[in-house]
PDB file of C-alpha atoms and ligand atoms in Angstrom:
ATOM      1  CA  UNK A 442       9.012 -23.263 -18.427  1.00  0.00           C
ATOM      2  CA  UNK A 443       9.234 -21.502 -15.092  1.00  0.00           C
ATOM      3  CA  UNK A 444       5.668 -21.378 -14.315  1.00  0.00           C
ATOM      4  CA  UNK A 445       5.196 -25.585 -14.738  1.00  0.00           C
ATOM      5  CA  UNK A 446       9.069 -25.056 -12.558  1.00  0.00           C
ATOM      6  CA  UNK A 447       6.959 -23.322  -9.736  1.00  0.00           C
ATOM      7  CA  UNK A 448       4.262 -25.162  -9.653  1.00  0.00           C
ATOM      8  CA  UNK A 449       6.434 -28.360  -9.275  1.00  0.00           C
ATOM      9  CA  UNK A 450       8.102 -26.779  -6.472  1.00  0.00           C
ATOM     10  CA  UNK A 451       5.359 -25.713  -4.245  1.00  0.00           C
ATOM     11  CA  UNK A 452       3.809 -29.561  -4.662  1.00  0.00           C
ATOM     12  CA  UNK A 453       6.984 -31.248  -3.502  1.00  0.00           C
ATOM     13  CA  UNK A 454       7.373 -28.007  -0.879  1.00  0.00           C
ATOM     14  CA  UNK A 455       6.112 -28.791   2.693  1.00  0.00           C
ATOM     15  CA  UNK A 456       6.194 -25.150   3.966  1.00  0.00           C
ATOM     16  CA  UNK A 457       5.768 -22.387   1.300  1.00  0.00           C
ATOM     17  CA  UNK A 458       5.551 -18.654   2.424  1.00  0.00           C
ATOM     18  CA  UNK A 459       4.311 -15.939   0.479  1.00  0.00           C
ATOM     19  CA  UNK A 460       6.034 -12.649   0.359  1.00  0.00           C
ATOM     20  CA  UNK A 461       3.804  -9.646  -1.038  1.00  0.00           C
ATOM     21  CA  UNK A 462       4.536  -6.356  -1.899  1.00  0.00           C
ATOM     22  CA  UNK A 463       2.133  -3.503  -3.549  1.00  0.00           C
ATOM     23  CA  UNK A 464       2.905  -4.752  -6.921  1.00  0.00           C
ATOM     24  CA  UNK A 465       0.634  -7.346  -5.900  1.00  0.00           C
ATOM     25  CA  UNK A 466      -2.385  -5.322  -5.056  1.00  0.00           C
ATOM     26  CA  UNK A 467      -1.673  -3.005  -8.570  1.00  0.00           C
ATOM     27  CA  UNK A 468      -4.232  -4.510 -10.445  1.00  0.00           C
ATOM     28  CA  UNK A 469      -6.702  -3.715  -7.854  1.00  0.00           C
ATOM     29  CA  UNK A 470      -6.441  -0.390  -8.441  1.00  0.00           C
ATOM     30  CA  UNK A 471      -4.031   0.778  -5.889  1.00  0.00           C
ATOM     31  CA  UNK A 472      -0.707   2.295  -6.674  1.00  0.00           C
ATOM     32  CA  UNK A 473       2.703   1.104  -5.937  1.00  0.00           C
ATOM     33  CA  UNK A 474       5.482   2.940  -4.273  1.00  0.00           C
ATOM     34  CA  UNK A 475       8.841   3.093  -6.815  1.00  0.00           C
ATOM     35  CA  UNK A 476       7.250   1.940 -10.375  1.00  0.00           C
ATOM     36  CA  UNK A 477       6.538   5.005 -12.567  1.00  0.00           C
ATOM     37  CA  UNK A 478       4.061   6.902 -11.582  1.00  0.00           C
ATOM     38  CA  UNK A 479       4.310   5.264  -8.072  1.00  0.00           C
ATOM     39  CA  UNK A 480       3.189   7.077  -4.281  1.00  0.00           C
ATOM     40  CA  UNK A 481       7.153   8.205  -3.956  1.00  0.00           C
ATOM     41  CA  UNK A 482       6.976   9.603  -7.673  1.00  0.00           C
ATOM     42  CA  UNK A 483       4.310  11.667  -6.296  1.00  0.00           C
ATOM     43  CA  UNK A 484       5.079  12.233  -2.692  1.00  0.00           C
ATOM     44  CA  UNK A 485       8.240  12.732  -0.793  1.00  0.00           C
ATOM     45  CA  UNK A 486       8.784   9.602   1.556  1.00  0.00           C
ATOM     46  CA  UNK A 487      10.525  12.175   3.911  1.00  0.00           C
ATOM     47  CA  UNK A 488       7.793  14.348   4.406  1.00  0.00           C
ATOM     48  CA  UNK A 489       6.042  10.582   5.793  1.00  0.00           C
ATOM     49  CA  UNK A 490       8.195   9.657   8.746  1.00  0.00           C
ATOM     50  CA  UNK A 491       6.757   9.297  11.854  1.00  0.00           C
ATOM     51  CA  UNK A 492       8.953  12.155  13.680  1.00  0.00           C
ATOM     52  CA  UNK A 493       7.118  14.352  10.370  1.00  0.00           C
ATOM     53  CA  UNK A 494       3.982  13.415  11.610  1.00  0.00           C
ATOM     54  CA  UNK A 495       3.967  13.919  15.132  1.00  0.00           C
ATOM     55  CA  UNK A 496       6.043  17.628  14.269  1.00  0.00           C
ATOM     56  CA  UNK A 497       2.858  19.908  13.875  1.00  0.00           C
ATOM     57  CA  UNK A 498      -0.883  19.415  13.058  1.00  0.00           C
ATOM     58  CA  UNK A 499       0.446  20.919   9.456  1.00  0.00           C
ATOM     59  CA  UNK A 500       2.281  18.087   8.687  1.00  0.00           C
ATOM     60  CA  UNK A 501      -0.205  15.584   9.880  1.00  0.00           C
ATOM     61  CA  UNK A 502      -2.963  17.881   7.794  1.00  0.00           C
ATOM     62  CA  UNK A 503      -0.473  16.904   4.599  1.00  0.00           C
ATOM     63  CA  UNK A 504      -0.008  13.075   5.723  1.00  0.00           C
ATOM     64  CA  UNK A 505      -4.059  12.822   5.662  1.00  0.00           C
ATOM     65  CA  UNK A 506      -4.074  14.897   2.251  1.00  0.00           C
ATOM     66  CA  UNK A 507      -1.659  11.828   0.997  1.00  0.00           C
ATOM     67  CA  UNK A 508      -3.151   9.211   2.356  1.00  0.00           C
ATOM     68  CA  UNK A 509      -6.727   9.931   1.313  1.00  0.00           C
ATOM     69  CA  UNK A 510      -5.872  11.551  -2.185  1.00  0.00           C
ATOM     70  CA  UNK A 511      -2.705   8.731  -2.610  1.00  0.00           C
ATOM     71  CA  UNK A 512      -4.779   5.775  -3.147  1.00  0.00           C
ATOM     72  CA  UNK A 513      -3.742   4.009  -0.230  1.00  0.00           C
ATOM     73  CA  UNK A 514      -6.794   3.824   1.829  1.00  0.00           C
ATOM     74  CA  UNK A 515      -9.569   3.073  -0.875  1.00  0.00           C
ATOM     75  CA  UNK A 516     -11.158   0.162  -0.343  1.00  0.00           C
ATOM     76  CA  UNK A 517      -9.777  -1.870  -3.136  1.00  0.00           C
ATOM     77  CA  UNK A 518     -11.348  -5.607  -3.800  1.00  0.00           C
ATOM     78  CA  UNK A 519      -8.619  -8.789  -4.317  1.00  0.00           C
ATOM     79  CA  UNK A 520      -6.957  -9.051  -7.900  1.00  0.00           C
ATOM     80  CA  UNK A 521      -6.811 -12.622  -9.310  1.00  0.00           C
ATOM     81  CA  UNK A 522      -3.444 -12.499  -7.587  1.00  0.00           C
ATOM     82  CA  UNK A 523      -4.668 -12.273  -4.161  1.00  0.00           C
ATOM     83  CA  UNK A 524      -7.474 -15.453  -5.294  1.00  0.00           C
ATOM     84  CA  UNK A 525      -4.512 -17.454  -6.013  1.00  0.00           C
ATOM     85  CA  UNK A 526      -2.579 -17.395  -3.372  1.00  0.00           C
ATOM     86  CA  UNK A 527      -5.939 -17.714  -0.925  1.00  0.00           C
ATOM     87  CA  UNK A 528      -6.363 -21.007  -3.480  1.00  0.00           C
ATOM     88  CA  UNK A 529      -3.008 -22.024  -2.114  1.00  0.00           C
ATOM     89  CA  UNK A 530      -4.522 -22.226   1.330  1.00  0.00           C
ATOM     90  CA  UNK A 531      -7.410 -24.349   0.144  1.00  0.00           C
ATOM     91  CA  UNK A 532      -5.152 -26.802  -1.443  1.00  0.00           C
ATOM     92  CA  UNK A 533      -3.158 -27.181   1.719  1.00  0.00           C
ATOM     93  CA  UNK A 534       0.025 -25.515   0.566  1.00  0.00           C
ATOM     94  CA  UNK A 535       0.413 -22.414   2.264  1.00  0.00           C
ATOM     95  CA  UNK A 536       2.064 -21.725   5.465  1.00  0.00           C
ATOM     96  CA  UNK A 537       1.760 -18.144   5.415  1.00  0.00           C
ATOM     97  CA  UNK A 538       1.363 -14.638   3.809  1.00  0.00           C
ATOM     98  CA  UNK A 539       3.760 -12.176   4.733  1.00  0.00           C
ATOM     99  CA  UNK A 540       2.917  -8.863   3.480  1.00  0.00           C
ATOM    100  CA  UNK A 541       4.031  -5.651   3.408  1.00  0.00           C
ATOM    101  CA  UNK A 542       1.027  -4.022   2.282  1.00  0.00           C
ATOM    102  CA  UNK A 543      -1.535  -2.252   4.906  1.00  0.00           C
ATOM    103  CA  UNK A 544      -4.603  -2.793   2.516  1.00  0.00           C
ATOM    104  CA  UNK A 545      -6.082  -6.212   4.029  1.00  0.00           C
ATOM    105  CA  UNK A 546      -6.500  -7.778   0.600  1.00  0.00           C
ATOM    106  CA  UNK A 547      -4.867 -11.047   1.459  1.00  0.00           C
ATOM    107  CA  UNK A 548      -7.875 -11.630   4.050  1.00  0.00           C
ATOM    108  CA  UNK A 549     -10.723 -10.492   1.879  1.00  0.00           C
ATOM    109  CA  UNK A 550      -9.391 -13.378  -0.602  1.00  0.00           C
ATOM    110  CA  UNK A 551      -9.770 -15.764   2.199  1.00  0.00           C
ATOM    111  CA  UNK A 552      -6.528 -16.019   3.531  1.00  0.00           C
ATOM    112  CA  UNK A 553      -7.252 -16.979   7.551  1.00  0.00           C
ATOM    113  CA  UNK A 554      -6.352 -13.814   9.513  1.00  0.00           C
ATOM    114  CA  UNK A 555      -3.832 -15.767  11.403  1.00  0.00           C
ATOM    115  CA  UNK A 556      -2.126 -16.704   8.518  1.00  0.00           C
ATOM    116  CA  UNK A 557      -1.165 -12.880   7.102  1.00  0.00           C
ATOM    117  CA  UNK A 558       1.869 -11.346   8.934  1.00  0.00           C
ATOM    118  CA  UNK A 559       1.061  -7.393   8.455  1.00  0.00           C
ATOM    119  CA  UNK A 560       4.700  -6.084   8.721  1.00  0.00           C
ATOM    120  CA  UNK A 561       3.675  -2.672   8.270  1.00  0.00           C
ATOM    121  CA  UNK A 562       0.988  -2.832   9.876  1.00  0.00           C
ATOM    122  CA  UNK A 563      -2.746  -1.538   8.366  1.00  0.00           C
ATOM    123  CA  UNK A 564      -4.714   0.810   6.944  1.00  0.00           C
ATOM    124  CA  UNK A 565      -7.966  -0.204   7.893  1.00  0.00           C
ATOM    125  CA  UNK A 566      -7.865   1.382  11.187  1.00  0.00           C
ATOM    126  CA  UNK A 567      -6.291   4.623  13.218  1.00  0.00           C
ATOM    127  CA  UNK A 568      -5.256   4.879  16.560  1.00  0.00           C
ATOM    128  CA  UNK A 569      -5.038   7.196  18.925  1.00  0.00           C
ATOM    129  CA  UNK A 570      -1.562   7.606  20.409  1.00  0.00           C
ATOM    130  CA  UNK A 571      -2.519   8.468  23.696  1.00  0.00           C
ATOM    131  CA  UNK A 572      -5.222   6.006  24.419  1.00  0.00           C
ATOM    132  CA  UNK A 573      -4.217   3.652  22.088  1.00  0.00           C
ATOM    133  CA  UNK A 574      -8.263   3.365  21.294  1.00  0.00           C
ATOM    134  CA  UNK A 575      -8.858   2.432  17.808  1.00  0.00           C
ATOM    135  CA  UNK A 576     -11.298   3.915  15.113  1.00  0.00           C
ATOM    136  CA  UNK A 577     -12.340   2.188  11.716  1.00  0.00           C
ATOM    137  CA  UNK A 578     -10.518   4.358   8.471  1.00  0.00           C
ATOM    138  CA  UNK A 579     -13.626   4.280   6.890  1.00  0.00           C
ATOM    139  CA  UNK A 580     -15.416   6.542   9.725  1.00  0.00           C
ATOM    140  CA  UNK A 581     -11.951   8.901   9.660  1.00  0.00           C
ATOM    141  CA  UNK A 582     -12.105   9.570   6.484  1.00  0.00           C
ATOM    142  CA  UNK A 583     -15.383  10.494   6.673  1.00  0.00           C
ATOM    143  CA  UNK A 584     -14.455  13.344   9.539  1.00  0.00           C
ATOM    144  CA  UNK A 585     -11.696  14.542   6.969  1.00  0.00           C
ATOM    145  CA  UNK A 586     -14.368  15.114   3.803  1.00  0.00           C
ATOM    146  CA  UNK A 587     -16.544  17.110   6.507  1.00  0.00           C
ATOM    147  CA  UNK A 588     -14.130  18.987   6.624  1.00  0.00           C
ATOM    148  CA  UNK A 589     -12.109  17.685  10.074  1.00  0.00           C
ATOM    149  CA  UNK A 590      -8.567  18.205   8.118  1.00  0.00           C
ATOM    150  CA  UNK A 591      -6.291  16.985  10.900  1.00  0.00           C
ATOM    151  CA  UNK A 592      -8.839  14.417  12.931  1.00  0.00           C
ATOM    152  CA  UNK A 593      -7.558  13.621  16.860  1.00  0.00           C
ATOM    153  CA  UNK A 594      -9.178  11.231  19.265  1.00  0.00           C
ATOM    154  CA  UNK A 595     -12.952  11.681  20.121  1.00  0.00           C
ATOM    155  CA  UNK A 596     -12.062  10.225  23.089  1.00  0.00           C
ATOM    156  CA  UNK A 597      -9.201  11.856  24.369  1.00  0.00           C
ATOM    157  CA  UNK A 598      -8.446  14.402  21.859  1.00  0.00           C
ATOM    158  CA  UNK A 599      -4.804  12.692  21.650  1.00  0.00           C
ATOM    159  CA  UNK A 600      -3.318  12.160  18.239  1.00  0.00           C
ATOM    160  CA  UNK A 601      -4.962   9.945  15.589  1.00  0.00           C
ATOM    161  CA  UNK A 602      -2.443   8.112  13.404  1.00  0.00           C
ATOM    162  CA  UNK A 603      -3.520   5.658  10.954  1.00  0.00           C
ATOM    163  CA  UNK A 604      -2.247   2.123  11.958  1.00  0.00           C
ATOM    164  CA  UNK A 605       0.010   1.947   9.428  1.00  0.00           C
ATOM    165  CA  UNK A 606       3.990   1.297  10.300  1.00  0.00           C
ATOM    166  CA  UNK A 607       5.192   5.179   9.332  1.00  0.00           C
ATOM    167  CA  UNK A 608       9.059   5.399   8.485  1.00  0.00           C
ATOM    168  CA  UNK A 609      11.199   5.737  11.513  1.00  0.00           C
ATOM    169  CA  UNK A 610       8.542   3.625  13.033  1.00  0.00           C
ATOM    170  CA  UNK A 611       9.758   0.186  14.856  1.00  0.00           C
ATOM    171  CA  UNK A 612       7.477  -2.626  13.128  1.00  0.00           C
ATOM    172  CA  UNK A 613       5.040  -4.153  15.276  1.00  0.00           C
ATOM    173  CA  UNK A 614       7.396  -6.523  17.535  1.00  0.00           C
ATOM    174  CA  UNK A 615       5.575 -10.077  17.223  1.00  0.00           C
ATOM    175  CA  UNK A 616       4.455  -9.906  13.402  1.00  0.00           C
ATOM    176  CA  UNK A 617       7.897  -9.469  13.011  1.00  0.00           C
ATOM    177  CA  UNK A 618       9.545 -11.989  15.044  1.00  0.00           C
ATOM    178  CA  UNK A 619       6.561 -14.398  13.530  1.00  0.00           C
ATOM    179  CA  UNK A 620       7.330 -13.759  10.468  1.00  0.00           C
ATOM    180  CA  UNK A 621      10.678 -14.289  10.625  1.00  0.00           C
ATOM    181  CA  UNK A 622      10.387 -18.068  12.535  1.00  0.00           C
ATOM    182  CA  UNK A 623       7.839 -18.601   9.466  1.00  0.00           C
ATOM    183  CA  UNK A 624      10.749 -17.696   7.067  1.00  0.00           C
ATOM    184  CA  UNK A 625      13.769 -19.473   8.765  1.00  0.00           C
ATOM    185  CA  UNK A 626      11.300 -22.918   8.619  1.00  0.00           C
ATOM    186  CA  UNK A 627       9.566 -22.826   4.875  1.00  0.00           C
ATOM    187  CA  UNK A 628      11.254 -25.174   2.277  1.00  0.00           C
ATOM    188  CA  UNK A 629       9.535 -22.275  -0.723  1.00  0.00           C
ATOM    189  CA  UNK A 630       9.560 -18.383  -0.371  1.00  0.00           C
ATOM    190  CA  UNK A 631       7.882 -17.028  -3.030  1.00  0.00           C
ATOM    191  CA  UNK A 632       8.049 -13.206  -3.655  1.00  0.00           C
ATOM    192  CA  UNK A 633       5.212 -11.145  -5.374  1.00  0.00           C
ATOM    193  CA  UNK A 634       5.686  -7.434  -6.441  1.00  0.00           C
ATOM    194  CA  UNK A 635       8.397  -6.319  -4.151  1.00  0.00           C
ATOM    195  CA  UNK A 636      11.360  -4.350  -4.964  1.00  0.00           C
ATOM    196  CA  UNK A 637      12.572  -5.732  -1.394  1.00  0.00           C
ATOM    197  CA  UNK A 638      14.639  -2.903  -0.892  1.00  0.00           C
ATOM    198  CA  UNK A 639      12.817  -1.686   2.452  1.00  0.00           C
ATOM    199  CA  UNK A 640      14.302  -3.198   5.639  1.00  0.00           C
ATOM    200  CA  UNK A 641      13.840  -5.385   8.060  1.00  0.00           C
ATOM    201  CA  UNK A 642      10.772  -6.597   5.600  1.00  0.00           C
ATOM    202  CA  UNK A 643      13.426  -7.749   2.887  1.00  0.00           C
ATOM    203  CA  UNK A 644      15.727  -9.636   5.224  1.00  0.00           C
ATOM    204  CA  UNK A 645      12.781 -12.098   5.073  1.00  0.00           C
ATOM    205  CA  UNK A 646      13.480 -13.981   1.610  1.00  0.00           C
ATOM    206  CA  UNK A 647      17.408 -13.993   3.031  1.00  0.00           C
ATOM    207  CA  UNK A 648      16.394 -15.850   5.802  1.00  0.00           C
ATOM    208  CA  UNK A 649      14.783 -18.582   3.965  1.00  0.00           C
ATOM    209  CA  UNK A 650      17.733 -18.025   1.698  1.00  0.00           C
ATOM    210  CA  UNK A 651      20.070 -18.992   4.520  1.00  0.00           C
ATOM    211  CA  UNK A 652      17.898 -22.180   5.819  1.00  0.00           C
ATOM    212  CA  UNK A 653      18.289 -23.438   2.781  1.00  0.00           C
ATOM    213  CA  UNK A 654      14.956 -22.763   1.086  1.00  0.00           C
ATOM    214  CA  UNK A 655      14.295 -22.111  -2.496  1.00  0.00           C
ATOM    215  CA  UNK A 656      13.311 -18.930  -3.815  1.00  0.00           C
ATOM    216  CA  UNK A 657      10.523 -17.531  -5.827  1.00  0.00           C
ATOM    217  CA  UNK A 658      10.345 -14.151  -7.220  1.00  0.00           C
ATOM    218  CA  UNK A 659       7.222 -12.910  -9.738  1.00  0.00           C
ATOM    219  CA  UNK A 660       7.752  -9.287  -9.937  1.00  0.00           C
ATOM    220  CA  UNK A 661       7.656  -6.745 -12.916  1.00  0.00           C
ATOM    221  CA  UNK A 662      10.950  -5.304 -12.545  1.00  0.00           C
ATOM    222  CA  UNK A 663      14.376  -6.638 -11.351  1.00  0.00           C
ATOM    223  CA  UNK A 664      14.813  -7.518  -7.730  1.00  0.00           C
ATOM    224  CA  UNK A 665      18.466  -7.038  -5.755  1.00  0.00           C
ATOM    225  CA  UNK A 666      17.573 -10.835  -5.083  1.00  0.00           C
ATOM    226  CA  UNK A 667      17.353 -12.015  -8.773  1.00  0.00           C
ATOM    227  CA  UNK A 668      20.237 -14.093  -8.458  1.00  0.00           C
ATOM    228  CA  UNK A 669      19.145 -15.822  -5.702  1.00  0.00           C
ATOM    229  CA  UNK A 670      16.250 -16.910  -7.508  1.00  0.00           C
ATOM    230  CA  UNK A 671      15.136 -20.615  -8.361  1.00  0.00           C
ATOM    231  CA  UNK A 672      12.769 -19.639 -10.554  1.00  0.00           C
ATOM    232  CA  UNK A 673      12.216 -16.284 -11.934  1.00  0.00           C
ATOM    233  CA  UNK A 674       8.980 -14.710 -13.351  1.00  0.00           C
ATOM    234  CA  UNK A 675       9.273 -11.144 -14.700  1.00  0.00           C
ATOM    235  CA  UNK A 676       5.365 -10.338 -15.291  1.00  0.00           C
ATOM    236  CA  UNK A 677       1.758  -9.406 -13.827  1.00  0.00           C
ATOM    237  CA  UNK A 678       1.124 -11.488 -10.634  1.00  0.00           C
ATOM    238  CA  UNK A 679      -3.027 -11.636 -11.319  1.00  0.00           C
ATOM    239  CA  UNK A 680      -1.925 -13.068 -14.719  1.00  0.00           C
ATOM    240  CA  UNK A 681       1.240 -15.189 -13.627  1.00  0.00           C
ATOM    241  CA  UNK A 682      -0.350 -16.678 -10.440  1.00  0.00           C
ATOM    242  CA  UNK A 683      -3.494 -17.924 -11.635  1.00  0.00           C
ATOM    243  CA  UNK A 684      -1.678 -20.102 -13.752  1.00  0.00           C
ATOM    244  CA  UNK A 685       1.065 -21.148 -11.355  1.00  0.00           C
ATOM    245  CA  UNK A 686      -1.845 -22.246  -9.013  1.00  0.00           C
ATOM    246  CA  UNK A 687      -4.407 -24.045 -11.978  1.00  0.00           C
ATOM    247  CA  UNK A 688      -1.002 -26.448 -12.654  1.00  0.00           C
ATOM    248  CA  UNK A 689      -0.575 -26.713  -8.763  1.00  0.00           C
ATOM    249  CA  UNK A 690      -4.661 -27.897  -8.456  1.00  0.00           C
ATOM    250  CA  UNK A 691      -4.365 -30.384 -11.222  1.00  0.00           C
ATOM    251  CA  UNK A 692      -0.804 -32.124 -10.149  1.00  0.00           C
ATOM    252  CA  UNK A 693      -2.116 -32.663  -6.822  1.00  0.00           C
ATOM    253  CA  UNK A 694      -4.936 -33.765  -8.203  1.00  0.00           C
ATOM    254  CA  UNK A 695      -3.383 -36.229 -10.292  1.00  0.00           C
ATOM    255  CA  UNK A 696      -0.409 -37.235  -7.418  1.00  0.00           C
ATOM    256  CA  UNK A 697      -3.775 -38.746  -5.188  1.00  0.00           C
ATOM    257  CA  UNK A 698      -5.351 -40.277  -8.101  1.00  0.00           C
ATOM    258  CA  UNK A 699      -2.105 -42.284  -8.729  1.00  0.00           C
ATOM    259  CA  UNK A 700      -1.796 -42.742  -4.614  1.00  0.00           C
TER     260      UNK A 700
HETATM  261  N1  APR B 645       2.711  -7.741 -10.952  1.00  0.00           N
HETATM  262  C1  APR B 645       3.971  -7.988 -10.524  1.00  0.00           C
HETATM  263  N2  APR B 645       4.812  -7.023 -10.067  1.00  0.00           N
HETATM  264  C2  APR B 645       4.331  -5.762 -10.050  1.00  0.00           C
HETATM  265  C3  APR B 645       3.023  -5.421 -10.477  1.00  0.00           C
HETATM  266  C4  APR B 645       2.202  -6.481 -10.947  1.00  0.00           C
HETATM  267  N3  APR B 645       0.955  -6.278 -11.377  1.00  0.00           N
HETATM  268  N4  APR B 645       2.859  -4.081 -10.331  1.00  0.00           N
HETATM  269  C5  APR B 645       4.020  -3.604  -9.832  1.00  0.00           C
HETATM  270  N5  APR B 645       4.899  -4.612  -9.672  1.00  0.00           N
HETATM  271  C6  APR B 645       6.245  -4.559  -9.100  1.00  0.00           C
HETATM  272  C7  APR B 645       7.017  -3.306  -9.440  1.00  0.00           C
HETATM  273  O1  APR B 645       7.775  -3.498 -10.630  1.00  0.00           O
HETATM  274  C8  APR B 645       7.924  -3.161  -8.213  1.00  0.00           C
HETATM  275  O2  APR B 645       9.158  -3.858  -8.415  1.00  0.00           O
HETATM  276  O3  APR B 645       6.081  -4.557  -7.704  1.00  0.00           O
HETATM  277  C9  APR B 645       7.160  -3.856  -7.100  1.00  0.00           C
HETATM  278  C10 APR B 645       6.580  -2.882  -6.089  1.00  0.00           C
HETATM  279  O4  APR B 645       7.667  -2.326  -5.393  1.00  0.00           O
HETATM  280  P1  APR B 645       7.443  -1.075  -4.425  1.00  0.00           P
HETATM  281  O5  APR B 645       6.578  -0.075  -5.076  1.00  0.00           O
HETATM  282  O6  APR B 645       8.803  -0.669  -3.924  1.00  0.00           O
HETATM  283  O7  APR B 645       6.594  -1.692  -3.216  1.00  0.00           O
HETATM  284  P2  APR B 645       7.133  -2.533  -1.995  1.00  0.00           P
HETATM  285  O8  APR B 645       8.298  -3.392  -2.374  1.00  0.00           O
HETATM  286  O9  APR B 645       5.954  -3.209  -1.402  1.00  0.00           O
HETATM  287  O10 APR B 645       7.640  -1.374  -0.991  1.00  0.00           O
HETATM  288  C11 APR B 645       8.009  -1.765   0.303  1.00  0.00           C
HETATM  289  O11 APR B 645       8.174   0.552   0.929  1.00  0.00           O
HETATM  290  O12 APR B 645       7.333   2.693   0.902  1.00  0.00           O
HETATM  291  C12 APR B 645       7.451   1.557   1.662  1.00  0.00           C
HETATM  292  O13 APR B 645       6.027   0.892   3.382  1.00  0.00           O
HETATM  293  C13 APR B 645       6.104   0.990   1.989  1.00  0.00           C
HETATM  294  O14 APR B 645       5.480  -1.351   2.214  1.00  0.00           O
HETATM  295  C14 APR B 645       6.136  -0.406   1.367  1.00  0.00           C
HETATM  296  C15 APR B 645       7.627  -0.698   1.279  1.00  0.00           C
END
């Protein structure tokens, strides 16, 4: 069955990335973008580009509204998901995490900072755009429920943005160039809860593609990328990786028993 099928291919792997999306961090409470009921079902994506933003204090007043009343900056805690793939790490077979998601759950499961590419970037912080100083989220949010609707720089008074890759925004220039070396030299890419139709983040599992790795993809819903796939896991990544990982633990366990 496909989950004994991945977990036989990330023990003979010798590089295997991870590749998250928000479907991974759904069971910790924190919505998704384009699955029912998603941010985009709720928000227009075009009133969140980063030329939007910087147009008027109004539309940075409604980015705020959306981030702090969206979901996207509570302070969710790691799914089983997130567990699992920090498990990987302990076992000694994970290269990396690249994520797409901005709310630093791969690290509070124990994944070593330097092993999580952010491509967009994350929430836990804003930054001024002037001064390029940075404030925690947790203390800016707390300006906006005092009432501070549109919050600038206490130390320059320039324009507070949360750290966060905006659309229209160029990703940050070394995560990116990172995390593409990581995915031209893995042997395993394994997608979790993507839709990987945002770019440059998807061109990831096609470079890995193109080296010649094998790919992975757990996701609720179909992928472009399906076809591509080695193995193929349509289902709940807190419930699916768990059990990819428990079959990983014991096999290795078993390989240096026999060795
Ligand atoms: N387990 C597995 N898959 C899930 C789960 C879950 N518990 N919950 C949701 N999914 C799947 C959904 O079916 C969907 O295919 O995860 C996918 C999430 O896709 P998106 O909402 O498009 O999120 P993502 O692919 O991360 O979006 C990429 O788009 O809006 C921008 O910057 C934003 O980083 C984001 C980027």
């Amino acid at each position: 069955m496909e989950i004994e099928l991945l977990a036989d291919l990330i023990v003979q792997a010798k590089k295997v990335v991870v590749f998250t999306g928000a479907g991974v961090s759904t069971e910790s409470g924190i919505p998704d973008f384009r699955s029912p009921g998603g941010i985009w079902s709720r928000y227009d994506p075009e009133g969140f580009t980063i030329q939007k933003f910087l147009s008027s204090p109004e539309a940075r007043r409604m980015q705020w509204k959306m981030l702090t009343e969206g979901g996207l900056t509570t302070q969710g805690e790691p799914n089983p998901a997130h567990y699992a793939i920090a498990e990987l790490e302990n076992l000694g077979k994970l290269d990396c995490v690249i994520t797409q998601n901005v709310d630093n759950l791969h690290q509070k499961a124990g994944v070593p900072e330097n092993k999580v590419f952010e491509l967009h970037g994350n929430m836990q912080w804003a930054i001024c755009l002037s001064c390029h100083r940075r404030f925690p989220m947790k203390e800016v949010l707390q300006w906006i429920t005092e009432g501070i609707e549109v919050p600038d720089c206490p130390n320059c008074r320039g324009i507070l943005k949360p750290d966060a890759v905006f659309f229209g925004e160029a990703l940050p220039q070394e995560t990116l160039t990172e995390a593409t070396r990581h995915s031209e030299n893995c042997d395993l890419f394994i997608v979790i809860g993507s839709t990987l139709v945002v770019y440059p983040a998807a061109y990831m599992p096609t470079h890995a593609k193109d080296v010649g790795a094998k790919l992975a993809i757990i996701n609720l819903s179909p992928t472009p990328l399906d076809h591509y796939a080695t193995v193929l896991i349509q289902g709940k990544a807190g419930e699916i990786m768990p059990k990819v990982v428990e079959k990983v633990r014991i096999k290795l366990q078993s390989k240096s028993t026999k060795s």
